[in-house]
Amino acid sequence: MEKKFSEYGELNDAQKAEAVDLFLEGFGHFLTFSKDEATKKNLFIEIFDPEFFICYLEEDKVLGLMGLGTNKKRPIDFKKEICQKYFGKLKGTLISKQMNAIFQKPAVSSDRELYLDTLVTNPEWRKKGIGTTLINEACSFGDYDSIVVEVFSDNEKAIRFYEKNHFIAVKENKASVMRFLGAGYPIVMERKMHEK
């Protein structure tokens, strides 16, 4: 069985659609700016960064997706012209500004930190090591000292997964507005690079 990693920009159109489907399945419930799922999918196909999303494929099928960010760039950029193409001039501009206030805000402060923005796997392939394989791939990048991820305190399954993958909690933001919205509070977890 052929297994490989591929940058999003190297995927064919069908594989890009698979990658975006994985993302929307995992995170779509947070993206309430539109109820039109087909339009949201088309938008994300265009705005995913071609290099900052790494996909795990088996037999040319996308089974896992990892989005990485740095202190200078994150993997999803709601470009104004693309948002306007799908949602019109006014709504597209508003979506671009509001979403980029979140998705383009630097998540780490150091040039030596890598941010794990997104990690999702195909539901039928969960618990088969794909998430761990993607994390280990990110940890093999030589230009960074650590990889950082943020999880919500209510997501105990994710916390256990990251702990199993050598992440430790380094910061809790118990005053976050998300806590009052029922998502728990954000926990920043970190793994030193090159640790296994």
GROMACS .gro file of C-alpha atoms in nm:
model
  196
    1MET     CA    1   0.000   0.000   0.000
    2GLU     CA    2   0.156   0.329  -0.111
    3LYS     CA    3   0.175   0.589   0.168
    4LYS     CA    4   0.305   0.939   0.119
    5PHE     CA    5   0.298   1.300   0.232
    6SER     CA    6   0.204   1.575  -0.008
    7GLU     CA    7   0.169   1.950   0.015
    8TYR     CA    8  -0.183   2.072  -0.060
    9GLY     CA    9  -0.061   2.253  -0.373
   10GLU     CA   10   0.063   1.921  -0.520
   11LEU     CA   11  -0.278   1.752  -0.497
   12ASN     CA   12  -0.511   1.705  -0.791
   13ASP     CA   13  -0.857   1.867  -0.781
   14ALA     CA   14  -1.031   1.556  -0.642
   15GLN     CA   15  -0.771   1.524  -0.365
   16LYS     CA   16  -0.803   1.893  -0.277
   17ALA     CA   17  -1.178   1.839  -0.239
   18GLU     CA   18  -1.109   1.538  -0.010
   19ALA     CA   19  -0.872   1.748   0.202
   20VAL     CA   20  -1.125   2.030   0.237
   21ASP     CA   21  -1.400   1.778   0.321
   22LEU     CA   22  -1.183   1.647   0.607
   23PHE     CA   23  -1.126   2.002   0.731
   24LEU     CA   24  -1.493   2.097   0.716
   25GLU     CA   25  -1.597   1.776   0.888
   26GLY     CA   26  -1.363   1.855   1.176
   27PHE     CA   27  -1.401   2.231   1.198
   28GLY     CA   28  -1.703   2.331   0.988
   29HIS     CA   29  -1.927   2.377   1.292
   30PHE     CA   30  -1.710   2.675   1.393
   31LEU     CA   31  -1.752   2.840   1.051
   32THR     CA   32  -2.095   2.998   1.080
   33PHE     CA   33  -2.051   3.278   0.825
   34SER     CA   34  -2.251   3.076   0.568
   35LYS     CA   35  -2.495   2.786   0.570
   36ASP     CA   36  -2.419   2.707   0.206
   37GLU     CA   37  -2.183   2.411   0.250
   38ALA     CA   38  -2.097   2.382  -0.121
   39THR     CA   39  -1.993   2.748  -0.137
   40LYS     CA   40  -1.786   2.715   0.181
   41LYS     CA   41  -1.614   2.409   0.034
   42ASN     CA   42  -1.530   2.592  -0.290
   43LEU     CA   43  -1.397   2.886  -0.088
   44PHE     CA   44  -1.166   2.668   0.120
   45ILE     CA   45  -1.039   2.481  -0.185
   46GLU     CA   46  -0.907   2.817  -0.306
   47ILE     CA   47  -0.782   2.969   0.020
   48PHE     CA   48  -0.584   2.678   0.167
   49ASP     CA   49  -0.215   2.759   0.153
   50PRO     CA   50  -0.046   2.530  -0.104
   51GLU     CA   51   0.261   2.469   0.116
   52PHE     CA   52   0.138   2.506   0.476
   53PHE     CA   53  -0.110   2.218   0.452
   54ILE     CA   54   0.046   1.872   0.453
   55CYS     CA   55  -0.168   1.574   0.355
   56TYR     CA   56  -0.122   1.207   0.434
   57LEU     CA   57  -0.228   0.985   0.145
   58GLU     CA   58  -0.266   0.613   0.095
   59GLU     CA   59  -0.339   0.484  -0.254
   60ASP     CA   60  -0.385   0.848  -0.364
   61LYS     CA   61  -0.671   0.904  -0.114
   62VAL     CA   62  -0.635   1.187   0.140
   63LEU     CA   63  -0.669   1.029   0.486
   64GLY     CA   64  -0.517   1.304   0.699
   65LEU     CA   65  -0.462   1.679   0.687
   66MET     CA   66  -0.230   1.899   0.891
   67GLY     CA   67  -0.219   2.278   0.868
   68LEU     CA   68   0.093   2.446   1.005
   69GLY     CA   69   0.162   2.807   1.093
   70THR     CA   70   0.456   3.020   1.197
   71ASN     CA   71   0.485   3.357   1.365
   72LYS     CA   72   0.462   3.512   1.017
   73LYS     CA   73   0.209   3.299   0.830
   74ARG     CA   74  -0.086   3.069   0.893
   75PRO     CA   75  -0.234   2.813   0.654
   76ILE     CA   76  -0.574   2.973   0.587
   77ASP     CA   77  -0.597   3.321   0.437
   78PHE     CA   78  -0.946   3.452   0.365
   79LYS     CA   79  -0.832   3.659   0.068
   80LYS     CA   80  -1.074   3.944   0.008
   81GLU     CA   81  -1.107   3.893  -0.368
   82ILE     CA   82  -1.185   3.522  -0.325
   83CYS     CA   83  -1.439   3.587  -0.047
   84GLN     CA   84  -1.604   3.852  -0.266
   85LYS     CA   85  -1.621   3.605  -0.555
   86TYR     CA   86  -1.833   3.367  -0.345
   87PHE     CA   87  -2.025   3.605  -0.117
   88GLY     CA   88  -2.044   3.939  -0.299
   89LYS     CA   89  -1.853   4.260  -0.239
   90LEU     CA   90  -1.991   4.361   0.102
   91LYS     CA   91  -2.036   4.020   0.268
   92GLY     CA   92  -1.711   3.892   0.114
   93THR     CA   93  -1.518   4.189   0.254
   94LEU     CA   94  -1.672   4.138   0.599
   95ILE     CA   95  -1.593   3.765   0.597
   96SER     CA   96  -1.236   3.834   0.487
   97LYS     CA   97  -1.174   4.092   0.761
   98GLN     CA   98  -1.345   3.904   1.043
   99MET     CA   99  -1.206   3.560   0.963
  100ASN     CA  100  -0.852   3.686   0.900
  101ALA     CA  101  -0.861   3.862   1.238
  102ILE     CA  102  -0.865   3.506   1.375
  103PHE     CA  103  -0.700   3.293   1.108
  104GLN     CA  104  -0.408   3.524   1.026
  105LYS     CA  105  -0.329   3.636   1.380
  106PRO     CA  106   0.015   3.500   1.474
  107ALA     CA  107  -0.035   3.200   1.702
  108VAL     CA  108   0.329   3.172   1.811
  109SER     CA  109   0.580   3.446   1.885
  110SER     CA  110   0.917   3.294   1.798
  111ASP     CA  111   1.076   3.212   1.462
  112ARG     CA  112   1.171   2.879   1.623
  113GLU     CA  113   0.812   2.770   1.699
  114LEU     CA  114   0.578   2.589   1.463
  115TYR     CA  115   0.202   2.607   1.524
  116LEU     CA  116  -0.020   2.306   1.462
  117ASP     CA  117  -0.322   2.493   1.329
  118THR     CA  118  -0.522   2.197   1.202
  119LEU     CA  119  -0.503   1.820   1.240
  120VAL     CA  120  -0.784   1.601   1.108
  121THR     CA  121  -0.811   1.244   0.985
  122ASN     CA  122  -1.068   1.053   0.788
  123PRO     CA  123  -1.319   0.917   1.045
  124GLU     CA  124  -1.296   0.566   0.897
  125TRP     CA  125  -0.918   0.570   0.949
  126ARG     CA  126  -0.899   0.709   1.302
  127LYS     CA  127  -0.692   0.526   1.563
  128LYS     CA  128  -0.462   0.394   1.290
  129GLY     CA  129  -0.169   0.627   1.365
  130ILE     CA  130  -0.227   0.883   1.090
  131GLY     CA  131  -0.244   1.182   1.328
  132THR     CA  132   0.073   1.067   1.503
  133THR     CA  133   0.243   1.014   1.167
  134LEU     CA  134   0.156   1.370   1.061
  135ILE     CA  135   0.282   1.515   1.390
  136ASN     CA  136   0.608   1.322   1.356
  137GLU     CA  137   0.645   1.458   1.003
  138ALA     CA  138   0.606   1.814   1.135
  139CYS     CA  139   0.859   1.741   1.410
  140SER     CA  140   1.114   1.636   1.148
  141PHE     CA  141   1.130   1.991   1.009
  142GLY     CA  142   1.476   2.110   1.109
  143ASP     CA  143   1.420   2.485   1.143
  144TYR     CA  144   1.210   2.474   1.461
  145ASP     CA  145   1.266   2.398   1.829
  146SER     CA  146   0.906   2.322   1.924
  147ILE     CA  147   0.557   2.265   1.792
  148VAL     CA  148   0.261   2.425   1.968
  149VAL     CA  149  -0.110   2.337   1.958
  150GLU     CA  150  -0.413   2.486   2.130
  151VAL     CA  151  -0.699   2.262   2.247
  152PHE     CA  152  -1.013   2.331   2.446
  153SER     CA  153  -1.029   2.194   2.800
  154ASP     CA  154  -1.359   2.018   2.725
  155ASN     CA  155  -1.194   1.816   2.446
  156GLU     CA  156  -1.042   1.548   2.670
  157LYS     CA  157  -0.994   1.309   2.378
  158ALA     CA  158  -0.770   1.561   2.198
  159ILE     CA  159  -0.578   1.640   2.517
  160ARG     CA  160  -0.504   1.268   2.570
  161PHE     CA  161  -0.400   1.233   2.204
  162TYR     CA  162  -0.152   1.519   2.228
  163GLU     CA  163  -0.018   1.399   2.563
  164LYS     CA  164   0.039   1.057   2.404
  165ASN     CA  165   0.236   1.241   2.135
  166HIS     CA  166   0.468   1.409   2.389
  167PHE     CA  167   0.293   1.745   2.417
  168ILE     CA  168   0.270   1.906   2.760
  169ALA     CA  169   0.035   2.182   2.876
  170VAL     CA  170   0.226   2.509   2.910
  171LYS     CA  171  -0.055   2.764   2.944
  172GLU     CA  172  -0.426   2.777   3.029
  173ASN     CA  173  -0.650   3.070   2.940
  174LYS     CA  174  -0.937   3.021   3.186
  175ALA     CA  175  -1.063   3.376   3.124
  176SER     CA  176  -1.133   3.306   2.755
  177VAL     CA  177  -1.475   3.401   2.618
  178MET     CA  178  -1.490   3.050   2.465
  179ARG     CA  179  -1.533   2.909   2.815
  180PHE     CA  180  -1.857   3.100   2.849
  181LEU     CA  181  -1.974   2.973   2.510
  182GLY     CA  182  -1.948   2.614   2.633
  183ALA     CA  183  -1.627   2.508   2.458
  184GLY     CA  184  -1.409   2.505   2.767
  185TYR     CA  185  -1.101   2.720   2.794
  186PRO     CA  186  -0.798   2.708   2.562
  187ILE     CA  187  -0.497   2.505   2.672
  188VAL     CA  188  -0.167   2.565   2.492
  189MET     CA  189   0.036   2.246   2.460
  190GLU     CA  190   0.394   2.219   2.337
  191ARG     CA  191   0.624   1.945   2.214
  192LYS     CA  192   0.995   1.993   2.177
  193MET     CA  193   1.108   1.902   1.827
  194HIS     CA  194   1.295   1.584   1.755
  195GLU     CA  195   1.148   1.412   2.065
  196LYS     CA  196   0.975   1.079   2.017
   0.00000   0.00000   0.00000
